[in-house]
Coordinates of C-alpha atoms and ligand atoms in Angstrom, one line a residue:
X1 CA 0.0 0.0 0.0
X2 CA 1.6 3.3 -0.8
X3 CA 2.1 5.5 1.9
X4 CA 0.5 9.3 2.1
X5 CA 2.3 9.9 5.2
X6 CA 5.8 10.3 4.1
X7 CA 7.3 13.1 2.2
X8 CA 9.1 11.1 -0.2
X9 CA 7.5 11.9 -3.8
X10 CA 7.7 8.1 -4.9
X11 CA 5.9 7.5 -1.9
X12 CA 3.3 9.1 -1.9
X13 CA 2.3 9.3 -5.6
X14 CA 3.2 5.7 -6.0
X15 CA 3.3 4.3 -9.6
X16 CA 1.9 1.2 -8.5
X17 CA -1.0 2.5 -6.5
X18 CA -1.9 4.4 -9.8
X19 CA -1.5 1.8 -12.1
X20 CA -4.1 -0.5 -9.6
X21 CA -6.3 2.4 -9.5
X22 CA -6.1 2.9 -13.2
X23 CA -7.1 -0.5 -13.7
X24 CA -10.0 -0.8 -11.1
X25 CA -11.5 1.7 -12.4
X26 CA -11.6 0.5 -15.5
X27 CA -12.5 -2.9 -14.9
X28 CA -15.6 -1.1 -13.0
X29 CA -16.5 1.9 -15.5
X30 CA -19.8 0.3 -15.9
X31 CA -20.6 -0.8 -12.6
X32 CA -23.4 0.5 -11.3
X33 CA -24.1 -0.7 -8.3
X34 CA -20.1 0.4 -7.3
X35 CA -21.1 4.0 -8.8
X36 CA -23.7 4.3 -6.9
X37 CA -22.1 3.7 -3.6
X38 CA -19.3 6.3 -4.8
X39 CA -21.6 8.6 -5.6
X40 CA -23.5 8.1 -1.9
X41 CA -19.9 8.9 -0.8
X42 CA -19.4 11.7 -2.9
X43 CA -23.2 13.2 -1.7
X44 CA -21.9 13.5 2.0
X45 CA -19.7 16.2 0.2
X46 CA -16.6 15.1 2.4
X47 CA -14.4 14.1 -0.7
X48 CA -13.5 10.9 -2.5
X49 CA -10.7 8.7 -2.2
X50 CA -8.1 8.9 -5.6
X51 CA -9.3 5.5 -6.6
X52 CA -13.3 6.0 -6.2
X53 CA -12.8 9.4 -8.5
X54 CA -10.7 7.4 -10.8
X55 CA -14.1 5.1 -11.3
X56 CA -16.0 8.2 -11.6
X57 CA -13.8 9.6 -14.5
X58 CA -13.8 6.4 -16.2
X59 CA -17.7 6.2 -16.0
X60 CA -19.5 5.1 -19.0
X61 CA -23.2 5.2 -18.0
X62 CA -25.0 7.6 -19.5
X63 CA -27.1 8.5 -16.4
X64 CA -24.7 8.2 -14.1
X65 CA -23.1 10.6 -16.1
X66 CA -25.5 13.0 -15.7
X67 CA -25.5 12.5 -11.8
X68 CA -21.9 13.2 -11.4
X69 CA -22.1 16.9 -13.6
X70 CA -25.5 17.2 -11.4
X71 CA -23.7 16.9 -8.1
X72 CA -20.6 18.6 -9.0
X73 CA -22.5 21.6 -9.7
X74 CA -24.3 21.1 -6.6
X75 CA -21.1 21.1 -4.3
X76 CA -19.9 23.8 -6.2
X77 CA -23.1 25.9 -5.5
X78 CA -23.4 24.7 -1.6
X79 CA -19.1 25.5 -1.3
X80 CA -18.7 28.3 -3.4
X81 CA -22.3 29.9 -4.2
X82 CA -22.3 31.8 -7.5
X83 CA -19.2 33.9 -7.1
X84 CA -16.2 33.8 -9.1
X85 CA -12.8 35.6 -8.2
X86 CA -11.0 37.4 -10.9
X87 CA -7.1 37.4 -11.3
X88 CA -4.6 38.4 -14.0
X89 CA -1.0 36.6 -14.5
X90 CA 1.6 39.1 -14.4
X91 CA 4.8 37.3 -16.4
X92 CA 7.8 39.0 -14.8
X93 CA 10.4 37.1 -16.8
X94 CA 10.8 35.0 -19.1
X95 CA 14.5 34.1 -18.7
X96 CA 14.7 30.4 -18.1
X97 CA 17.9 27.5 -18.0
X98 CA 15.4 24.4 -18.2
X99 CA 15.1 22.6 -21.3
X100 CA 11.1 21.4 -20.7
X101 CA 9.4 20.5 -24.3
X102 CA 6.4 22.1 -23.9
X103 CA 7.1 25.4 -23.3
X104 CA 8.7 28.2 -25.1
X105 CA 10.4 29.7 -22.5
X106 CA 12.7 26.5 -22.7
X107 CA 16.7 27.2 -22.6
X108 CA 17.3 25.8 -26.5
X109 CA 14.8 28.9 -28.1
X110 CA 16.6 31.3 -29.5
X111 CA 14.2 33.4 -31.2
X112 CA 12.1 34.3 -28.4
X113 CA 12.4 37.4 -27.4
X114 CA 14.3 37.1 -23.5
X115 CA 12.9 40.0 -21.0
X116 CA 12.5 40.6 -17.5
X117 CA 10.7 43.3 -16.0
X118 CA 12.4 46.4 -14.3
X119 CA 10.9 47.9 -10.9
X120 CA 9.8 50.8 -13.2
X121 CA 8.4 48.5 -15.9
X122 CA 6.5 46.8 -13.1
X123 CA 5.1 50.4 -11.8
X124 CA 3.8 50.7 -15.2
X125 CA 2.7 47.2 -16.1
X126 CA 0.5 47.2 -12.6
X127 CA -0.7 50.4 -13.2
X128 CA -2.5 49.2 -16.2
X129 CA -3.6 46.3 -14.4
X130 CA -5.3 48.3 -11.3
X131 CA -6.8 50.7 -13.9
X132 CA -8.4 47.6 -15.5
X133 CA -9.9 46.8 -11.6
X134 CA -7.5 44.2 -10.7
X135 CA -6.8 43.3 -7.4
X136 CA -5.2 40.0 -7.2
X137 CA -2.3 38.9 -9.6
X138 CA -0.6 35.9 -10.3
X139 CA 3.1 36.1 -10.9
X140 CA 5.3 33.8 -13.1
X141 CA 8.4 33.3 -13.9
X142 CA 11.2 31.3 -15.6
X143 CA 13.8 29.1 -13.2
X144 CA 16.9 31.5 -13.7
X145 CA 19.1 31.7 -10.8
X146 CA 21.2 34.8 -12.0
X147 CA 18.2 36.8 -14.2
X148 CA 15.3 36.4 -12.0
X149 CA 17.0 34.8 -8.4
X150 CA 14.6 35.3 -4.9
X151 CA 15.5 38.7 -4.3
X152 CA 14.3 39.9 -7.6
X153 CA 11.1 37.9 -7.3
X154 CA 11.0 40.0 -3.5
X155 CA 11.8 42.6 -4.6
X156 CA 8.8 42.8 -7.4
X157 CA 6.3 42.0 -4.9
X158 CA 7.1 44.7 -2.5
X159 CA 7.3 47.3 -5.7
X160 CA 3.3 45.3 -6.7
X161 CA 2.1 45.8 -2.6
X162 CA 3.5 49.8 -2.7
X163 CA 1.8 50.4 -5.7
X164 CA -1.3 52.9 -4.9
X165 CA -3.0 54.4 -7.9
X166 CA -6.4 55.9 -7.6
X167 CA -8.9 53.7 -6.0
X168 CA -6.7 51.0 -6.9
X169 CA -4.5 48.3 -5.2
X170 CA -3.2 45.1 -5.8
X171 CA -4.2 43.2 -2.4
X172 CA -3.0 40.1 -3.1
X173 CA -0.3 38.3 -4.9
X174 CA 0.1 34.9 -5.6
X175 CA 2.9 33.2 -7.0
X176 CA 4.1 30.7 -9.1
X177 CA 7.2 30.2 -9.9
X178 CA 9.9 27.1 -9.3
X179 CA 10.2 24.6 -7.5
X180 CA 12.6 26.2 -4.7
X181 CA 14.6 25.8 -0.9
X182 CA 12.0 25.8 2.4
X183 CA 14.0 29.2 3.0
X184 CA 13.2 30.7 0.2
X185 CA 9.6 29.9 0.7
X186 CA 10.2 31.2 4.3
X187 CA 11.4 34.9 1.9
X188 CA 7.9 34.6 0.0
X189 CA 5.8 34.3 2.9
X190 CA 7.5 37.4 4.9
X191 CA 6.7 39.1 1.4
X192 CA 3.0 38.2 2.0
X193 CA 2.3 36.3 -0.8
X194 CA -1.1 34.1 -1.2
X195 CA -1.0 31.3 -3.0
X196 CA 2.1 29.4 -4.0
X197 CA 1.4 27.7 -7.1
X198 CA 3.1 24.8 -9.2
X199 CA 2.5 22.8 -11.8
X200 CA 3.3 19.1 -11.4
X201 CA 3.2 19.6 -15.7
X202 CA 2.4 15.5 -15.1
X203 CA 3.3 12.6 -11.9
X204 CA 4.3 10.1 -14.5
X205 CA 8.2 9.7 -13.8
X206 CA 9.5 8.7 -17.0
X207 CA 7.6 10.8 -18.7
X208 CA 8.4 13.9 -16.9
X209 CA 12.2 13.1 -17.1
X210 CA 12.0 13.2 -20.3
X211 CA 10.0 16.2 -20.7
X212 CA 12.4 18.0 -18.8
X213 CA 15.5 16.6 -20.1
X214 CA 17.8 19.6 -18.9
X215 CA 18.1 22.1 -15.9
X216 CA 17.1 22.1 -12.1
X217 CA 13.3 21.1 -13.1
X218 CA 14.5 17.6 -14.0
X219 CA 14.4 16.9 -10.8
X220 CA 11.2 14.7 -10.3
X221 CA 12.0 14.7 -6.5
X222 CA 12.5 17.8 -5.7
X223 CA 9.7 18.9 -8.3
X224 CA 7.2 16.7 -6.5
X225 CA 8.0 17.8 -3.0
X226 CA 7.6 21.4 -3.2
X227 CA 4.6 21.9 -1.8
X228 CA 5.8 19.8 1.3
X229 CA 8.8 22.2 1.6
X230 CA 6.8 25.3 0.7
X231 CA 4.6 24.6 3.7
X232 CA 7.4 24.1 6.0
X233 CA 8.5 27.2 4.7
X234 CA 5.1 28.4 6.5
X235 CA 3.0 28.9 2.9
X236 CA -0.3 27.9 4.4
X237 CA -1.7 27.9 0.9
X238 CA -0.6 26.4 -2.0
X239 CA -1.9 25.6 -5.5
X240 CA -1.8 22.5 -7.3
X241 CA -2.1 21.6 -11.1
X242 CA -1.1 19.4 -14.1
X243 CA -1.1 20.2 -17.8
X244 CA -3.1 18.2 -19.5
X245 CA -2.0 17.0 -22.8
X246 CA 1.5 16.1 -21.7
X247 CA 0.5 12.5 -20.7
X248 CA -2.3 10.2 -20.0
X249 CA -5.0 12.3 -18.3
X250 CA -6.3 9.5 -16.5
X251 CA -2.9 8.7 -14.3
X252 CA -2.2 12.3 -13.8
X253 CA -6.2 12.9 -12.9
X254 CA -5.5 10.3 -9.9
X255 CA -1.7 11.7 -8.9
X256 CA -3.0 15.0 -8.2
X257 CA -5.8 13.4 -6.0
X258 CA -3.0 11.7 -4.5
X259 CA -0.9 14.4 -4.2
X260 CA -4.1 16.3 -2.7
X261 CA -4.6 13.5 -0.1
X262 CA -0.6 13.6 1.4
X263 CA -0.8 17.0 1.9
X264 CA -4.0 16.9 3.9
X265 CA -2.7 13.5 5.6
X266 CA 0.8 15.1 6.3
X267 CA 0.1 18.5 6.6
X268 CA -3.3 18.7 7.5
X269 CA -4.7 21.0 5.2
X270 CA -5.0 20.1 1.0
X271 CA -4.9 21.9 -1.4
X272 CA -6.0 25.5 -1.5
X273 CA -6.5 25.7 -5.3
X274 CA -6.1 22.9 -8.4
X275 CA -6.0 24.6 -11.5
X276 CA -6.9 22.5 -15.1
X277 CA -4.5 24.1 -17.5
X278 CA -4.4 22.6 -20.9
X279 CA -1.4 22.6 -23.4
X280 CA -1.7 25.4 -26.0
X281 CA -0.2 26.5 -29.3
X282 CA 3.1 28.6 -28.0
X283 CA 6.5 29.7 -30.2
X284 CA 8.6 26.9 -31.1
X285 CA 5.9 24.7 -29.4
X286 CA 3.2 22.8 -31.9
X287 CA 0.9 21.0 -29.1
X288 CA -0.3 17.9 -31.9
X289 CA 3.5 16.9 -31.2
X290 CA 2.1 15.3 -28.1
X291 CA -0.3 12.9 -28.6
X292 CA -2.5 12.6 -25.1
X293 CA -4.8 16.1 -26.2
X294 CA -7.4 15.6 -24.2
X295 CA -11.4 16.6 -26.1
X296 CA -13.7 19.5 -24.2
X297 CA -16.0 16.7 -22.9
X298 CA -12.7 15.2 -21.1
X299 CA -11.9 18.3 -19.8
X300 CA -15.5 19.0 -18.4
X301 CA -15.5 15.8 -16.8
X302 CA -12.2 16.3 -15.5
X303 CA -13.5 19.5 -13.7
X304 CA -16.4 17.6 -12.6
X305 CA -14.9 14.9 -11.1
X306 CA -12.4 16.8 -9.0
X307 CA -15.0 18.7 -7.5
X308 CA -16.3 16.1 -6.2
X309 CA -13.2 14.6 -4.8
X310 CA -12.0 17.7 -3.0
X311 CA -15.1 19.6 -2.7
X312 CA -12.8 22.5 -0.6
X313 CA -10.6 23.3 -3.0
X314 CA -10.8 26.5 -5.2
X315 CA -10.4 25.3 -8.7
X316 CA -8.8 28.0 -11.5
X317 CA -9.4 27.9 -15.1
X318 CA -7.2 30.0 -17.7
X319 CA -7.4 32.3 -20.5
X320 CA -6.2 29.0 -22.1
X321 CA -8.9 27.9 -22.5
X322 CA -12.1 29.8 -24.3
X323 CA -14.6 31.6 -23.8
X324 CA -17.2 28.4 -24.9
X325 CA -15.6 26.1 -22.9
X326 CA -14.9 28.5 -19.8
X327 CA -18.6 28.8 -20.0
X328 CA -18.7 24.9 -19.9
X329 CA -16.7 24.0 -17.0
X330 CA -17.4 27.2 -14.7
X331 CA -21.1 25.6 -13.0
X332 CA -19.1 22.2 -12.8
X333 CA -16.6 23.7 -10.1
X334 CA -14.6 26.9 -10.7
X335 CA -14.4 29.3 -8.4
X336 CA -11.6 31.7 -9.9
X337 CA -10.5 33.0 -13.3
X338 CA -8.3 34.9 -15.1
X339 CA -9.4 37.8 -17.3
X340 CA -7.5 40.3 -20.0
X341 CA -4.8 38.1 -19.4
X342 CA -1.5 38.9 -21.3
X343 CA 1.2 35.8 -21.2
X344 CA 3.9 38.3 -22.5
X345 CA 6.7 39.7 -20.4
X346 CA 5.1 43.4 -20.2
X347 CA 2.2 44.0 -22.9
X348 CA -0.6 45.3 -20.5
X349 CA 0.8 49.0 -19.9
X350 CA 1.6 49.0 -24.1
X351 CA 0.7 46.0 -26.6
X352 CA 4.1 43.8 -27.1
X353 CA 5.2 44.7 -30.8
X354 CA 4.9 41.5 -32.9
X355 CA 8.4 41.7 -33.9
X356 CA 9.4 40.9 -29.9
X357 CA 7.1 37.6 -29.4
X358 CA 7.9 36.9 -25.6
X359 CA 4.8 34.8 -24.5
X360 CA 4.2 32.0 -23.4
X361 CA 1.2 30.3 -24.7
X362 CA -1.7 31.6 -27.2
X363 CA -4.5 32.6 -25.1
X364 CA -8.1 31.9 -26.5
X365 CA -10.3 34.8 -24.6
X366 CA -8.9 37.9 -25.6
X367 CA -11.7 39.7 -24.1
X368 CA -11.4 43.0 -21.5
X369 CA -12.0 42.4 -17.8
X370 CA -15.1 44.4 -18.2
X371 CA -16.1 42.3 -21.1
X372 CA -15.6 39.3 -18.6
X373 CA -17.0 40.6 -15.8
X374 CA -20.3 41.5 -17.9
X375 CA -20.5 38.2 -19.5
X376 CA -20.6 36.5 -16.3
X377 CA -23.0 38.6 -14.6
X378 CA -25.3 37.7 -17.8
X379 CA -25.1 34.0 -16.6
X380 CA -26.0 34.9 -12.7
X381 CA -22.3 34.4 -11.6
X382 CA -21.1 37.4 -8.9
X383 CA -17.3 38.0 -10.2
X384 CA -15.5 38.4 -6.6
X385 CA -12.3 40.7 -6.7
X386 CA -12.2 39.9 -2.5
X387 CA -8.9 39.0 -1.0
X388 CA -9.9 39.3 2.9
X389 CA -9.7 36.0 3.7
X390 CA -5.7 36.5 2.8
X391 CA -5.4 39.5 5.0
X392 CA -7.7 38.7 7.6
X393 CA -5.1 35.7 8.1
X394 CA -7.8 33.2 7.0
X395 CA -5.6 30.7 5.2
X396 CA -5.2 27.0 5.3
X397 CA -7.1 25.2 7.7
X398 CA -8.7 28.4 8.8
X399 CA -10.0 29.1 5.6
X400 CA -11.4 25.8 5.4
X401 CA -12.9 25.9 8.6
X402 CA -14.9 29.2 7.0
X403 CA -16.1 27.4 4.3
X404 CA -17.0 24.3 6.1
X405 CA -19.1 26.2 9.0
X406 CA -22.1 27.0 5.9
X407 CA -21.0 31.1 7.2
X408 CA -19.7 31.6 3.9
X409 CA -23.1 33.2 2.9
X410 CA -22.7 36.1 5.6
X411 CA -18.7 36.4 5.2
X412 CA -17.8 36.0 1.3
X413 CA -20.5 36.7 -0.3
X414 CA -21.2 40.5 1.3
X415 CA -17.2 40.8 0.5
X416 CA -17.9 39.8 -3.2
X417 CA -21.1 42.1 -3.9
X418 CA -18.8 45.1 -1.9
X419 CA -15.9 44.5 -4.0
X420 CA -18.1 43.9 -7.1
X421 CA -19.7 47.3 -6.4
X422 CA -16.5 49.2 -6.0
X423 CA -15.3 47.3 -9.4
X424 CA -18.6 48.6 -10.8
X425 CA -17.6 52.2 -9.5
X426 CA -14.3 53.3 -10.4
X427 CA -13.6 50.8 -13.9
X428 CA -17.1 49.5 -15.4
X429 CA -18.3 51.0 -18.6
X430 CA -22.2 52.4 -18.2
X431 CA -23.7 48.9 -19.8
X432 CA -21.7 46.6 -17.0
X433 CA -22.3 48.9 -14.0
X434 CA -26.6 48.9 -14.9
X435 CA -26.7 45.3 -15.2
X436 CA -24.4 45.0 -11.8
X437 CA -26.4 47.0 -9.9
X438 CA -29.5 44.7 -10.6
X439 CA -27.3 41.9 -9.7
X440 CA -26.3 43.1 -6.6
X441 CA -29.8 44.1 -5.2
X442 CA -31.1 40.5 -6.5
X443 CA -27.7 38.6 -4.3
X444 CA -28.4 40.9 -1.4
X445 CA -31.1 38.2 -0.6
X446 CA -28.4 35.1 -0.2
X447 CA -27.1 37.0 2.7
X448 CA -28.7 35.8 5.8
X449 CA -27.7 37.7 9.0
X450 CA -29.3 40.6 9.3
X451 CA -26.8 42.9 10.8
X452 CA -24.4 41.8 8.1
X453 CA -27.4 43.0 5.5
X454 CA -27.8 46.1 7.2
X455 CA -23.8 46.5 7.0
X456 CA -23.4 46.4 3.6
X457 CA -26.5 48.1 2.1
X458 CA -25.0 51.1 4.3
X459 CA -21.1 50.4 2.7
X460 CA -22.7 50.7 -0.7
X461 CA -24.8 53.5 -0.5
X462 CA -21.9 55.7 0.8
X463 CA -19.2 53.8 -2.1
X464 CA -18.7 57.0 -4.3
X465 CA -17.4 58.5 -1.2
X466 CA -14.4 57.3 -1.4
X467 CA -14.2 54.3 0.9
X468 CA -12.3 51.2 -0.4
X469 CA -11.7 48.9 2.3
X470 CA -14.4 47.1 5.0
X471 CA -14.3 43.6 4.9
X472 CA -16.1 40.7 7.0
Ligands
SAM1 N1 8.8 28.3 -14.3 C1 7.9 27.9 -13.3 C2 7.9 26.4 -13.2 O1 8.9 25.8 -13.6 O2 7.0 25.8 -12.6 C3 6.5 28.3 -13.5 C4 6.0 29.3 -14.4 S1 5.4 28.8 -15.9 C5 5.5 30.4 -16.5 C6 3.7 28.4 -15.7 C7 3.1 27.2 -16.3 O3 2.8 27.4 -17.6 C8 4.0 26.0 -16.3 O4 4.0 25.3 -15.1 C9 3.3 25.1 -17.4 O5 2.4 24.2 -16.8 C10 2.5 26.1 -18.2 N2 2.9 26.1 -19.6 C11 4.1 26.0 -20.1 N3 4.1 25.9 -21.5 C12 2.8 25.9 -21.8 C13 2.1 25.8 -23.0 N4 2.7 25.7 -24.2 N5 0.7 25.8 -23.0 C14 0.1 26.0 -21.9 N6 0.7 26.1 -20.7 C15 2.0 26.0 -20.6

């Protein structure tokens, strides 16, 4: 039996166990009577084991089918309500010594064009950002010890937190960049960062040795283990995440449930986010080359499925991916997404000249934030630009502790419509800010206390006078 308990990656995402798992659940995709104990389980909303959500996945029963997108949409609604938190990715370098296939940033690409952002560049690039109505970024970078090593990573968050420009702040910054020493982690938290995020890119050993064949990311170990030393480093959150179409979705589906399970056996809290990215057309990188794509329906079911394995976590969904199938997977479990998201090195504060490609990956909604923001208020969703829980120091377990006491409906949802309102008043054009302020009187009624009611009908009448900053 493999072993969640120790911190060894081989351990606990054991090829073995996912190779059984793989196997059961394939040997009972059409097993109904075993589905519909799972999906009793699953109803008690208190998670799945890696091997019952492998079953799900593999389900071929057309009703039972149907049951599983019902009941993901279900926990999604009872965990999250209707709200959806907004970020942008801010690249800050793209300066990188690995060799990984997949992406262009890779050390052997000689005709992207190699930048890293200056303090000043970053004064301007978040600028832009904060006059779009941002409030939570995501930063990412290349693994370059001399171009971008911790301190400049430090030192580009403190420039983000000192930035004040209008009404406008960036309140919290999550970050994602490699795979690094428990005292560096230690640096990002006294930098106050949210989320640390990294890809896995896929658990399959082999395969990810050889899909990064050079540099410091080779390391499977190491890779693997990050988010063990990250949270030594006293990162209470941290954000999970394989990119499909690298390898078999099915074994890296159940290694980031595993993965999910050790840190919530070990460290006693999961997951605070998994994000779904999928592999997309970049410079120098033609995704066909690898042949696990995985179809929209996949990827819904994906989405689905972990949802109802780890009902707590916050799940992300890209500018990858568009705006057709972000409207397919949101009501199956997202709770945050990214919007006007530029995957260049600098390109919000001026476009990138096409002459000086340096991003990442194609993205497939190119729409405004206010575009995205209007398009899901049309479908009843509340976008969220709220980052107390962060500040109000409820992360990790005490976050989850929030979400699991049903207060949610009297502590994030006021936060959303306030922070929605204040979006609506200093950056929304005419057309989103009417159909917001309908939206807002009609959620007023999800909030059930009272006082709290009381609280913020008085915050939003007095918004346009200035005040930016009450929080439950
Ligand atoms: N350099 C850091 C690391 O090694 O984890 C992280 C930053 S990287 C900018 C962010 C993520 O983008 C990677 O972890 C990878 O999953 C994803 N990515 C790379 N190439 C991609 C591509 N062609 N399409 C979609 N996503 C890609």
């Amino acid at each position: 039996m493999y072993n969640v308990m120790s911190p060894k990656a081989e351990e606990f995402i054991s090829h073995e166990e996912i190779l059984e798992s793989l196997a059961y659940a394939e040997k009972n995709k059409n097993n109904r009577k075993l589905i519909d104990e799972i999906l009793t389980k699953a109803r008690e909303r208190k998670g799945l084991s890696h091997r019952e959500a492998a079953v799900l996945l593999d389900c071929e029963l057309e009703d039972k089918n149907q049951e599983i997108y019902a009941l993901a949409e279900q926990i999604k609604k009872d965990f999250y309500g209707n709200r959806i938190v907004m970020f942008a990715p801010l690249y800050l370098s793209n300066y990188c010594v690995n060799g990984c296939e997949y992406c262009p940033y890779h050390v052997k690409n000689k005709h992207i064009a190699r930048k890293k952002l200056t303090q000043e560049e970053i004064v301007k690039e978040v600028t832009a950002l904060q006059d779009m109505g941002h409030k939570r970024l995501a930063l990412e970078a290349g693994e370059d010890p001399v171009n971008n090593p911790i301190e400049y990573i430090l030192e580009c968050i403190k420039t983000i937190y000192g930035i004040k420009h209008k009404n406008g702040a960036i309140r919290r910054v999550n970050v994602n960049i490699a795979a690094t020493t428990v005292e560096n982690y230690r640096k990002l938290k006294d930098a106050g960062i949210g989320t640390y995020i990294l890809f896995q890119e896929t658990y399959h050993k082999e395969s990810y040795e050889k899909l990064h064949p050079t540099g410091p990311k080779h390391d499977y170990a190491y890779h693997t283990e990050a988010m063990d030393r990250a949270m030594d480093g006293g990162i209470d959150d941290v954000g999970l995440g394989v990119l499909y179409g690298l390898n078999n979705y099915r074994y890296d589906f159940t290694g980031i449930l595993m993965h999910a399970e050790h840190l919530e056996a070990y460290k006693g809290v999961g997951p605070h986010t998994i994000s779904v990215p999928r592999l997309r057309r970049a410079d120098d990188i033609d995704p066909d080359v690898f042949d696990n794509g995985i179809s929209d329906e996949i990827f819904a079911k994906i989405v689905a499925c972990i949802r109802i394995a780890v009902p707590y976590t916050g799940m992300i969904v890209s500018t990858r991916e568009s705006q057709k199938c972000r409207e397919k997977v949101l009501h199956l479990g997202i709770s945050q997404i990214s919007g006007a998201s530029r995957t260049s090195v600098g390109g919000y504060a001026e476009p990138e000249p096409e002459e000086e490609n340096s991003a990442q990956f194609d993205v497939s909604d190119n729409r405004t934030l206010d575009e995205v923001v209007r398009w899901l208020m049309e479908m009843d969703y509340v976008p969220s630009f709220c980052t107390a829980c962060y500040r109000e120091g409820r992360t990790g377990d005490r976050f989850m502790t929030l979400l699991k006491s049903g207060q949610i409906v009297n502590c994030c949802h006021p936060n959303a419509l306030m922070t929605l309102k204040e979006y609506l008043e200093d950056y929304a054009s005419e057309e989103t800010r009417v159909i917001g302020d309908k939206l807002i009187e009609k959620e007023m009624d999800v909030i059930t206390n009272p006082k709290v009611k009381e609280k913020v009908r008085d915050y939003l009448a007095n918004i346009h006078n200035g005040e930016r900053d009450f929080r439950f």
